[in-house]
GROMACS .gro file of N, CA and C in nm:
model
  423
    1UNK      N    1   0.101  -0.120  -0.041
    1UNK     CA    2   0.006   0.012   0.001
    1UNK      C    3   0.075   0.135  -0.011
    2UNK      N    4   0.059   0.201  -0.057
    2UNK     CA    5   0.106   0.354  -0.091
    2UNK      C    6   0.060   0.449   0.025
    3UNK      N    7   0.108   0.553   0.013
    3UNK     CA    8   0.080   0.650   0.139
    3UNK      C    9  -0.074   0.702   0.094
    4UNK      N   10  -0.083   0.714  -0.027
    4UNK     CA   11  -0.242   0.753   0.003
    4UNK      C   12  -0.335   0.671   0.004
    5UNK      N   13  -0.307   0.551  -0.016
    5UNK     CA   14  -0.423   0.415   0.030
    5UNK      C   15  -0.410   0.401   0.133
    6UNK      N   16  -0.307   0.442   0.239
    6UNK     CA   17  -0.292   0.453   0.385
    6UNK      C   18  -0.420   0.507   0.438
    7UNK      N   19  -0.388   0.647   0.343
    7UNK     CA   20  -0.450   0.768   0.406
    7UNK      C   21  -0.620   0.745   0.394
    8UNK      N   22  -0.604   0.695   0.276
    8UNK     CA   23  -0.782   0.674   0.199
    8UNK      C   24  -0.845   0.572   0.321
    9UNK      N   25  -0.750   0.446   0.336
    9UNK     CA   26  -0.787   0.357   0.443
    9UNK      C   27  -0.878   0.404   0.551
   10UNK      N   28  -0.752   0.451   0.603
   10UNK     CA   29  -0.800   0.523   0.768
   10UNK      C   30  -0.924   0.567   0.740
   11UNK      N   31  -0.913   0.675   0.676
   11UNK     CA   32  -1.006   0.766   0.645
   11UNK      C   33  -1.130   0.678   0.625
   12UNK      N   34  -1.172   0.571   0.563
   12UNK     CA   35  -1.292   0.522   0.541
   12UNK      C   36  -1.300   0.441   0.688
   13UNK      N   37  -1.213   0.352   0.721
   13UNK     CA   38  -1.234   0.330   0.869
   13UNK      C   39  -1.279   0.434   0.917
   14UNK      N   40  -1.217   0.523   0.927
   14UNK     CA   41  -1.304   0.611   1.042
   14UNK      C   42  -1.426   0.652   1.011
   15UNK      N   43  -1.469   0.710   0.926
   15UNK     CA   44  -1.612   0.768   0.840
   15UNK      C   45  -1.716   0.617   0.860
   16UNK      N   46  -1.660   0.505   0.864
   16UNK     CA   47  -1.751   0.394   0.858
   16UNK      C   48  -1.766   0.283   0.974
   17UNK      N   49  -1.631   0.299   1.079
   17UNK     CA   50  -1.662   0.255   1.210
   17UNK      C   51  -1.623   0.314   1.305
   18UNK      N   52  -1.619   0.441   1.318
   18UNK     CA   53  -1.596   0.500   1.440
   18UNK      C   54  -1.703   0.525   1.587
   19UNK      N   55  -1.823   0.474   1.512
   19UNK     CA   56  -1.944   0.487   1.559
   19UNK      C   57  -1.962   0.336   1.738
   20UNK      N   58  -1.849   0.260   1.588
   20UNK     CA   59  -1.869   0.046   1.651
   20UNK      C   60  -1.723   0.084   1.743
   21UNK      N   61  -1.660   0.160   1.771
   21UNK     CA   62  -1.545   0.127   1.828
   21UNK      C   63  -1.620   0.091   1.957
   22UNK      N   64  -1.678   0.211   2.053
   22UNK     CA   65  -1.722   0.178   2.175
   22UNK      C   66  -1.811   0.031   2.222
   23UNK      N   67  -1.862  -0.035   2.138
   23UNK     CA   68  -1.909  -0.140   2.113
   23UNK      C   69  -1.840  -0.251   2.068
   24UNK      N   70  -1.749  -0.230   1.964
   24UNK     CA   71  -1.662  -0.387   1.907
   24UNK      C   72  -1.500  -0.352   1.933
   25UNK      N   73  -1.514  -0.249   2.000
   25UNK     CA   74  -1.286  -0.188   1.977
   25UNK      C   75  -1.265  -0.255   1.844
   26UNK      N   76  -1.189  -0.226   1.844
   26UNK     CA   77  -1.038  -0.229   1.712
   26UNK      C   78  -1.102  -0.334   1.578
   27UNK      N   79  -1.216  -0.459   1.670
   27UNK     CA   80  -1.201  -0.519   1.532
   27UNK      C   81  -1.301  -0.436   1.449
   28UNK      N   82  -1.402  -0.376   1.457
   28UNK     CA   83  -1.511  -0.293   1.400
   28UNK      C   84  -1.405  -0.225   1.279
   29UNK      N   85  -1.292  -0.131   1.293
   29UNK     CA   86  -1.178  -0.112   1.219
   29UNK      C   87  -1.098  -0.248   1.115
   30UNK      N   88  -1.128  -0.303   1.214
   30UNK     CA   89  -1.034  -0.377   1.113
   30UNK      C   90  -1.091  -0.502   1.032
   31UNK      N   91  -1.250  -0.499   1.063
   31UNK     CA   92  -1.335  -0.600   0.994
   31UNK      C   93  -1.407  -0.507   0.844
   32UNK      N   94  -1.416  -0.384   0.860
   32UNK     CA   95  -1.392  -0.321   0.771
   32UNK      C   96  -1.320  -0.291   0.699
   33UNK      N   97  -1.147  -0.310   0.739
   33UNK     CA   98  -1.077  -0.304   0.674
   33UNK      C   99  -1.016  -0.463   0.571
   34UNK      N  100  -1.090  -0.550   0.637
   34UNK     CA  101  -1.091  -0.634   0.588
   34UNK      C  102  -1.157  -0.719   0.435
   35UNK      N  103  -1.264  -0.593   0.424
   35UNK     CA  104  -1.340  -0.628   0.359
   35UNK      C  105  -1.317  -0.542   0.226
   36UNK      N  106  -1.245  -0.412   0.263
   36UNK     CA  107  -1.147  -0.310   0.137
   36UNK      C  108  -1.087  -0.434   0.105
   37UNK      N  109  -0.966  -0.474   0.169
   37UNK     CA  110  -0.836  -0.587   0.133
   37UNK      C  111  -0.886  -0.664   0.089
   38UNK      N  112  -1.017  -0.772   0.088
   38UNK     CA  113  -1.087  -0.876   0.028
   38UNK      C  114  -1.087  -0.795  -0.096
   39UNK      N  115  -1.180  -0.718  -0.087
   39UNK     CA  116  -1.200  -0.614  -0.259
   39UNK      C  117  -1.089  -0.643  -0.333
   40UNK      N  118  -1.026  -0.582  -0.287
   40UNK     CA  119  -0.856  -0.513  -0.335
   40UNK      C  120  -0.819  -0.629  -0.425
   41UNK      N  121  -0.821  -0.783  -0.369
   41UNK     CA  122  -0.769  -0.888  -0.377
   41UNK      C  123  -0.837  -1.014  -0.485
   42UNK      N  124  -0.985  -0.945  -0.495
   42UNK     CA  125  -1.050  -0.951  -0.600
   42UNK      C  126  -1.025  -0.842  -0.726
   43UNK      N  127  -1.011  -0.758  -0.707
   43UNK     CA  128  -0.949  -0.655  -0.820
   43UNK      C  129  -1.120  -0.687  -0.942
   44UNK      N  130  -1.085  -0.620  -1.052
   44UNK     CA  131  -1.228  -0.621  -1.160
   44UNK      C  132  -1.286  -0.453  -1.116
   45UNK      N  133  -1.417  -0.517  -1.066
   45UNK     CA  134  -1.551  -0.390  -1.053
   45UNK      C  135  -1.480  -0.302  -0.936
   46UNK      N  136  -1.421  -0.376  -0.864
   46UNK     CA  137  -1.423  -0.291  -0.694
   46UNK      C  138  -1.282  -0.219  -0.776
   47UNK      N  139  -1.219  -0.243  -0.813
   47UNK     CA  140  -1.109  -0.150  -0.820
   47UNK      C  141  -0.903  -0.237  -0.798
   48UNK      N  142  -0.808  -0.219  -0.874
   48UNK     CA  143  -0.719  -0.232  -0.849
   48UNK      C  144  -0.648  -0.172  -0.648
   49UNK      N  145  -0.668  -0.078  -0.622
   49UNK     CA  146  -0.593  -0.025  -0.547
   49UNK      C  147  -0.680  -0.007  -0.466
   50UNK      N  148  -0.608   0.017  -0.309
   50UNK     CA  149  -0.738   0.083  -0.169
   50UNK      C  150  -0.783   0.184  -0.210
   51UNK      N  151  -0.691   0.315  -0.302
   51UNK     CA  152  -0.812   0.421  -0.271
   51UNK      C  153  -0.897   0.351  -0.372
   52UNK      N  154  -0.913   0.284  -0.488
   52UNK     CA  155  -0.972   0.275  -0.593
   52UNK      C  156  -1.138   0.231  -0.531
   53UNK      N  157  -1.104   0.125  -0.465
   53UNK     CA  158  -1.196   0.036  -0.387
   53UNK      C  159  -1.291   0.127  -0.236
   54UNK      N  160  -1.187   0.217  -0.195
   54UNK     CA  161  -1.284   0.280  -0.135
   54UNK      C  162  -1.334   0.401  -0.155
   55UNK      N  163  -1.266   0.501  -0.325
   55UNK     CA  164  -1.345   0.598  -0.359
   55UNK      C  165  -1.424   0.558  -0.444
   56UNK      N  166  -1.451   0.422  -0.495
   56UNK     CA  167  -1.549   0.405  -0.597
   56UNK      C  168  -1.741   0.413  -0.496
   57UNK      N  169  -1.751   0.502  -0.621
   57UNK     CA  170  -1.886   0.566  -0.587
   57UNK      C  171  -2.015   0.460  -0.579
   58UNK      N  172  -2.056   0.489  -0.434
   58UNK     CA  173  -2.204   0.442  -0.389
   58UNK      C  174  -2.126   0.313  -0.327
   59UNK      N  175  -1.997   0.296  -0.330
   59UNK     CA  176  -1.956   0.179  -0.214
   59UNK      C  177  -1.921   0.197  -0.075
   60UNK      N  178  -1.902   0.282  -0.027
   60UNK     CA  179  -1.890   0.315   0.102
   60UNK      C  180  -1.916   0.446   0.167
   61UNK      N  181  -2.083   0.459   0.209
   61UNK     CA  182  -2.138   0.562   0.258
   61UNK      C  183  -2.057   0.672   0.293
   62UNK      N  184  -1.954   0.659   0.360
   62UNK     CA  185  -1.893   0.769   0.447
   62UNK      C  186  -1.821   0.856   0.318
   63UNK      N  187  -1.784   0.801   0.204
   63UNK     CA  188  -1.751   0.905   0.033
   63UNK      C  189  -1.887   0.984  -0.030
   64UNK      N  190  -1.967   0.911   0.026
   64UNK     CA  191  -2.083   0.962  -0.098
   64UNK      C  192  -2.110   1.159  -0.097
   65UNK      N  193  -2.121   1.164  -0.163
   65UNK     CA  194  -2.194   1.392  -0.165
   65UNK      C  195  -2.304   1.358  -0.060
   66UNK      N  196  -2.308   1.445   0.021
   66UNK     CA  197  -2.396   1.526   0.089
   66UNK      C  198  -2.411   1.384   0.243
   67UNK      N  199  -2.324   1.290   0.260
   67UNK     CA  200  -2.336   1.218   0.408
   67UNK      C  201  -2.241   1.347   0.482
   68UNK      N  202  -2.322   1.297   0.619
   68UNK     CA  203  -2.225   1.407   0.670
   68UNK      C  204  -2.092   1.351   0.695
   69UNK      N  205  -2.033   1.238   0.728
   69UNK     CA  206  -1.874   1.169   0.726
   69UNK      C  207  -1.820   1.277   0.633
   70UNK      N  208  -1.890   1.270   0.519
   70UNK     CA  209  -1.776   1.323   0.422
   70UNK      C  210  -1.715   1.433   0.468
   71UNK      N  211  -1.801   1.553   0.520
   71UNK     CA  212  -1.699   1.660   0.588
   71UNK      C  213  -1.610   1.627   0.629
   72UNK      N  214  -1.619   1.565   0.763
   72UNK     CA  215  -1.496   1.513   0.847
   72UNK      C  216  -1.366   1.456   0.747
   73UNK      N  217  -1.402   1.365   0.647
   73UNK     CA  218  -1.313   1.289   0.547
   73UNK      C  219  -1.233   1.367   0.454
   74UNK      N  220  -1.318   1.486   0.440
   74UNK     CA  221  -1.231   1.608   0.344
   74UNK      C  222  -1.139   1.722   0.375
   75UNK      N  223  -1.254   1.738   0.473
   75UNK     CA  224  -1.200   1.837   0.559
   75UNK      C  225  -1.085   1.888   0.687
   76UNK      N  226  -1.136   1.782   0.788
   76UNK     CA  227  -1.111   1.775   0.908
   76UNK      C  228  -0.991   1.745   0.883
   77UNK      N  229  -0.892   1.804   1.009
   77UNK     CA  230  -0.743   1.773   1.051
   77UNK      C  231  -0.761   1.655   1.140
   78UNK      N  232  -0.716   1.532   1.077
   78UNK     CA  233  -0.765   1.362   1.162
   78UNK      C  234  -0.639   1.369   1.252
   79UNK      N  235  -0.525   1.432   1.172
   79UNK     CA  236  -0.409   1.421   1.241
   79UNK      C  237  -0.352   1.402   1.397
   80UNK      N  238  -0.471   1.502   1.470
   80UNK     CA  239  -0.439   1.510   1.609
   80UNK      C  240  -0.612   1.395   1.696
   81UNK      N  241  -0.659   1.382   1.596
   81UNK     CA  242  -0.731   1.303   1.697
   81UNK      C  243  -0.691   1.180   1.738
   82UNK      N  244  -0.700   1.110   1.879
   82UNK     CA  245  -0.673   0.984   1.905
   82UNK      C  246  -0.737   0.864   1.864
   83UNK      N  247  -0.860   0.872   1.791
   83UNK     CA  248  -0.915   0.769   1.741
   83UNK      C  249  -0.839   0.742   1.595
   84UNK      N  250  -0.836   0.853   1.516
   84UNK     CA  251  -0.798   0.810   1.436
   84UNK      C  252  -0.652   0.806   1.441
   85UNK      N  253  -0.567   0.818   1.515
   85UNK     CA  254  -0.399   0.782   1.533
   85UNK      C  255  -0.438   0.606   1.552
   86UNK      N  256  -0.510   0.541   1.635
   86UNK     CA  257  -0.525   0.457   1.663
   86UNK      C  258  -0.567   0.352   1.504
   87UNK      N  259  -0.654   0.455   1.438
   87UNK     CA  260  -0.729   0.387   1.319
   87UNK      C  261  -0.562   0.345   1.231
   88UNK      N  262  -0.499   0.458   1.209
   88UNK     CA  263  -0.348   0.449   1.146
   88UNK      C  264  -0.278   0.330   1.188
   89UNK      N  265  -0.272   0.306   1.320
   89UNK     CA  266  -0.226   0.162   1.327
   89UNK      C  267  -0.288  -0.019   1.303
   90UNK      N  268  -0.454   0.058   1.307
   90UNK     CA  269  -0.486  -0.043   1.265
   90UNK      C  270  -0.429  -0.074   1.095
   91UNK      N  271  -0.474   0.018   1.027
   91UNK     CA  272  -0.381   0.021   0.870
   91UNK      C  273  -0.273  -0.068   0.838
   92UNK      N  274  -0.168  -0.017   0.962
   92UNK     CA  275  -0.055  -0.064   0.917
   92UNK      C  276  -0.042  -0.211   0.985
   93UNK      N  277  -0.117  -0.244   1.047
   93UNK     CA  278  -0.102  -0.389   1.069
   93UNK      C  279  -0.207  -0.494   0.926
   94UNK      N  280  -0.345  -0.426   0.859
   94UNK     CA  281  -0.349  -0.481   0.779
   94UNK      C  282  -0.275  -0.488   0.627
   95UNK      N  283  -0.200  -0.364   0.605
   95UNK     CA  284  -0.102  -0.336   0.519
   95UNK      C  285  -0.004  -0.453   0.560
   96UNK      N  286   0.067  -0.517   0.667
   96UNK     CA  287   0.140  -0.600   0.713
   96UNK      C  288   0.091  -0.751   0.703
   97UNK      N  289  -0.036  -0.733   0.730
   97UNK     CA  290  -0.128  -0.850   0.680
   97UNK      C  291  -0.068  -0.976   0.832
   98UNK      N  292  -0.051  -0.861   0.928
   98UNK     CA  293  -0.030  -0.887   1.069
   98UNK      C  294  -0.167  -0.974   1.104
   99UNK      N  295  -0.287  -0.946   1.102
   99UNK     CA  296  -0.376  -0.977   1.185
   99UNK      C  297  -0.464  -1.046   1.068
  100UNK      N  298  -0.551  -1.142   1.118
  100UNK     CA  299  -0.619  -1.204   1.014
  100UNK      C  300  -0.728  -1.157   1.001
  101UNK      N  301  -0.807  -1.222   0.882
  101UNK     CA  302  -0.927  -1.159   0.845
  101UNK      C  303  -1.052  -1.208   0.903
  102UNK      N  304  -1.085  -1.108   0.975
  102UNK     CA  305  -1.195  -1.127   1.104
  102UNK      C  306  -1.345  -1.135   0.992
  103UNK      N  307  -1.354  -1.148   0.881
  103UNK     CA  308  -1.510  -1.175   0.825
  103UNK      C  309  -1.492  -1.268   0.745
  104UNK      N  310  -1.377  -1.373   0.733
  104UNK     CA  311  -1.378  -1.527   0.672
  104UNK      C  312  -1.383  -1.444   0.520
  105UNK      N  313  -1.354  -1.350   0.442
  105UNK     CA  314  -1.323  -1.322   0.303
  105UNK      C  315  -1.418  -1.283   0.213
  106UNK      N  316  -1.505  -1.154   0.377
  106UNK     CA  317  -1.633  -1.138   0.325
  106UNK      C  318  -1.555  -0.978   0.238
  107UNK      N  319  -1.680  -0.995   0.138
  107UNK     CA  320  -1.650  -0.824   0.057
  107UNK      C  321  -1.786  -0.716   0.056
  108UNK      N  322  -1.872  -0.755   0.154
  108UNK     CA  323  -2.010  -0.676   0.159
  108UNK      C  324  -1.985  -0.639   0.297
  109UNK      N  325  -2.096  -0.524   0.335
  109UNK     CA  326  -2.152  -0.544   0.461
  109UNK      C  327  -2.240  -0.396   0.462
  110UNK      N  328  -2.324  -0.401   0.614
  110UNK     CA  329  -2.419  -0.269   0.619
  110UNK      C  330  -2.466  -0.302   0.751
  111UNK      N  331  -2.491  -0.190   0.799
  111UNK     CA  332  -2.548  -0.154   0.914
  111UNK      C  333  -2.661  -0.190   0.953
  112UNK      N  334  -2.665  -0.323   1.081
  112UNK     CA  335  -2.802  -0.351   1.060
  112UNK      C  336  -2.891  -0.296   1.116
  113UNK      N  337  -2.915  -0.172   1.076
  113UNK     CA  338  -3.033  -0.072   1.093
  113UNK      C  339  -3.047  -0.045   0.934
  114UNK      N  340  -3.011  -0.072   0.848
  114UNK     CA  341  -3.079  -0.072   0.731
  114UNK      C  342  -3.075  -0.184   0.669
  115UNK      N  343  -3.176  -0.220   0.562
  115UNK     CA  344  -3.179  -0.324   0.405
  115UNK      C  345  -3.132  -0.276   0.355
  116UNK      N  346  -3.040  -0.300   0.283
  116UNK     CA  347  -3.026  -0.272   0.118
  116UNK      C  348  -3.063  -0.389   0.027
  117UNK      N  349  -3.099  -0.364  -0.094
  117UNK     CA  350  -3.167  -0.408  -0.181
  117UNK      C  351  -3.092  -0.542  -0.197
  118UNK      N  352  -2.906  -0.522  -0.227
  118UNK     CA  353  -2.835  -0.679  -0.252
  118UNK      C  354  -2.845  -0.715  -0.173
  119UNK      N  355  -2.837  -0.715  -0.020
  119UNK     CA  356  -2.877  -0.847   0.071
  119UNK      C  357  -2.946  -0.918   0.077
  120UNK      N  358  -3.074  -0.873   0.048
  120UNK     CA  359  -3.189  -0.961   0.015
  120UNK      C  360  -3.167  -1.083  -0.026
  121UNK      N  361  -3.184  -1.215   0.058
  121UNK     CA  362  -3.183  -1.315   0.025
  121UNK      C  363  -3.028  -1.380   0.038
  122UNK      N  364  -2.949  -1.308   0.094
  122UNK     CA  365  -2.784  -1.351   0.118
  122UNK      C  366  -2.784  -1.339   0.266
  123UNK      N  367  -2.719  -1.495   0.317
  123UNK     CA  368  -2.701  -1.508   0.439
  123UNK      C  369  -2.564  -1.442   0.483
  124UNK      N  370  -2.604  -1.355   0.611
  124UNK     CA  371  -2.505  -1.318   0.657
  124UNK      C  372  -2.407  -1.403   0.752
  125UNK      N  373  -2.278  -1.331   0.729
  125UNK     CA  374  -2.209  -1.451   0.766
  125UNK      C  375  -2.083  -1.434   0.874
  126UNK      N  376  -2.081  -1.268   0.928
  126UNK     CA  377  -2.058  -1.268   1.031
  126UNK      C  378  -2.123  -1.071   1.077
  127UNK      N  379  -2.171  -1.154   1.252
  127UNK     CA  380  -2.260  -1.040   1.255
  127UNK      C  381  -2.169  -1.005   1.407
  128UNK      N  382  -2.116  -0.883   1.372
  128UNK     CA  383  -1.993  -0.817   1.415
  128UNK      C  384  -2.101  -0.657   1.513
  129UNK      N  385  -2.101  -0.608   1.590
  129UNK     CA  386  -2.139  -0.498   1.656
  129UNK      C  387  -2.265  -0.489   1.552
  130UNK      N  388  -2.256  -0.324   1.457
  130UNK     CA  389  -2.384  -0.315   1.450
  130UNK      C  390  -2.363  -0.351   1.295
  131UNK      N  391  -2.239  -0.358   1.233
  131UNK     CA  392  -2.257  -0.458   1.128
  131UNK      C  393  -2.282  -0.631   1.102
  132UNK      N  394  -2.315  -0.632   0.940
  132UNK     CA  395  -2.343  -0.699   0.894
  132UNK      C  396  -2.228  -0.744   0.780
  133UNK      N  397  -2.191  -0.879   0.773
  133UNK     CA  398  -2.103  -0.920   0.637
  133UNK      C  399  -2.134  -1.035   0.569
  134UNK      N  400  -2.140  -0.993   0.471
  134UNK     CA  401  -2.123  -1.100   0.329
  134UNK      C  402  -2.040  -1.112   0.219
  135UNK      N  403  -2.012  -1.276   0.210
  135UNK     CA  404  -1.930  -1.287   0.082
  135UNK      C  405  -1.982  -1.301  -0.037
  136UNK      N  406  -2.032  -1.176  -0.100
  136UNK     CA  407  -2.107  -1.194  -0.266
  136UNK      C  408  -2.020  -1.223  -0.363
  137UNK      N  409  -1.888  -1.266  -0.363
  137UNK     CA  410  -1.794  -1.302  -0.452
  137UNK      C  411  -1.737  -1.419  -0.404
  138UNK      N  412  -1.675  -1.509  -0.490
  138UNK     CA  413  -1.612  -1.602  -0.411
  138UNK      C  414  -1.495  -1.627  -0.414
  139UNK      N  415  -1.434  -1.689  -0.269
  139UNK     CA  416  -1.313  -1.636  -0.266
  139UNK      C  417  -1.198  -1.718  -0.364
  140UNK      N  418  -1.057  -1.667  -0.320
  140UNK     CA  419  -0.959  -1.661  -0.446
  140UNK      C  420  -0.892  -1.803  -0.363
  141UNK      N  421  -0.888  -1.893  -0.397
  141UNK     CA  422  -0.799  -2.041  -0.352
  141UNK      C  423  -0.649  -1.981  -0.313
   0.00000   0.00000   0.00000
């Protein structure tokens, strides 16, 4: 991962899972990071790099125009935020593959409070905090 990929991933984890930290600890950040990394491994439509995967339109809601998290990710100085500093440590460990995939290969997730159409009829693989994780694409051997 290059510096841009690490920064985009850290901002994505902050935007997507900071509300889960009190409930699930760093596992919330790791699991969302696992989804991103699983998509990078699959490539194709998802993108070839971490930044491409995270910034692909309509894939991670924190980057959607109009989402309240978007301001935090674009404008805020996250370098002084202690939670963001923890997230950068998570990113470093994901990049070096020091931690296992908590999702078992999942490539999609959503908050349990919403019901996206793509999840209808799909089996939840992992339920972590307020997030439900799915494996929609086959894993590589």
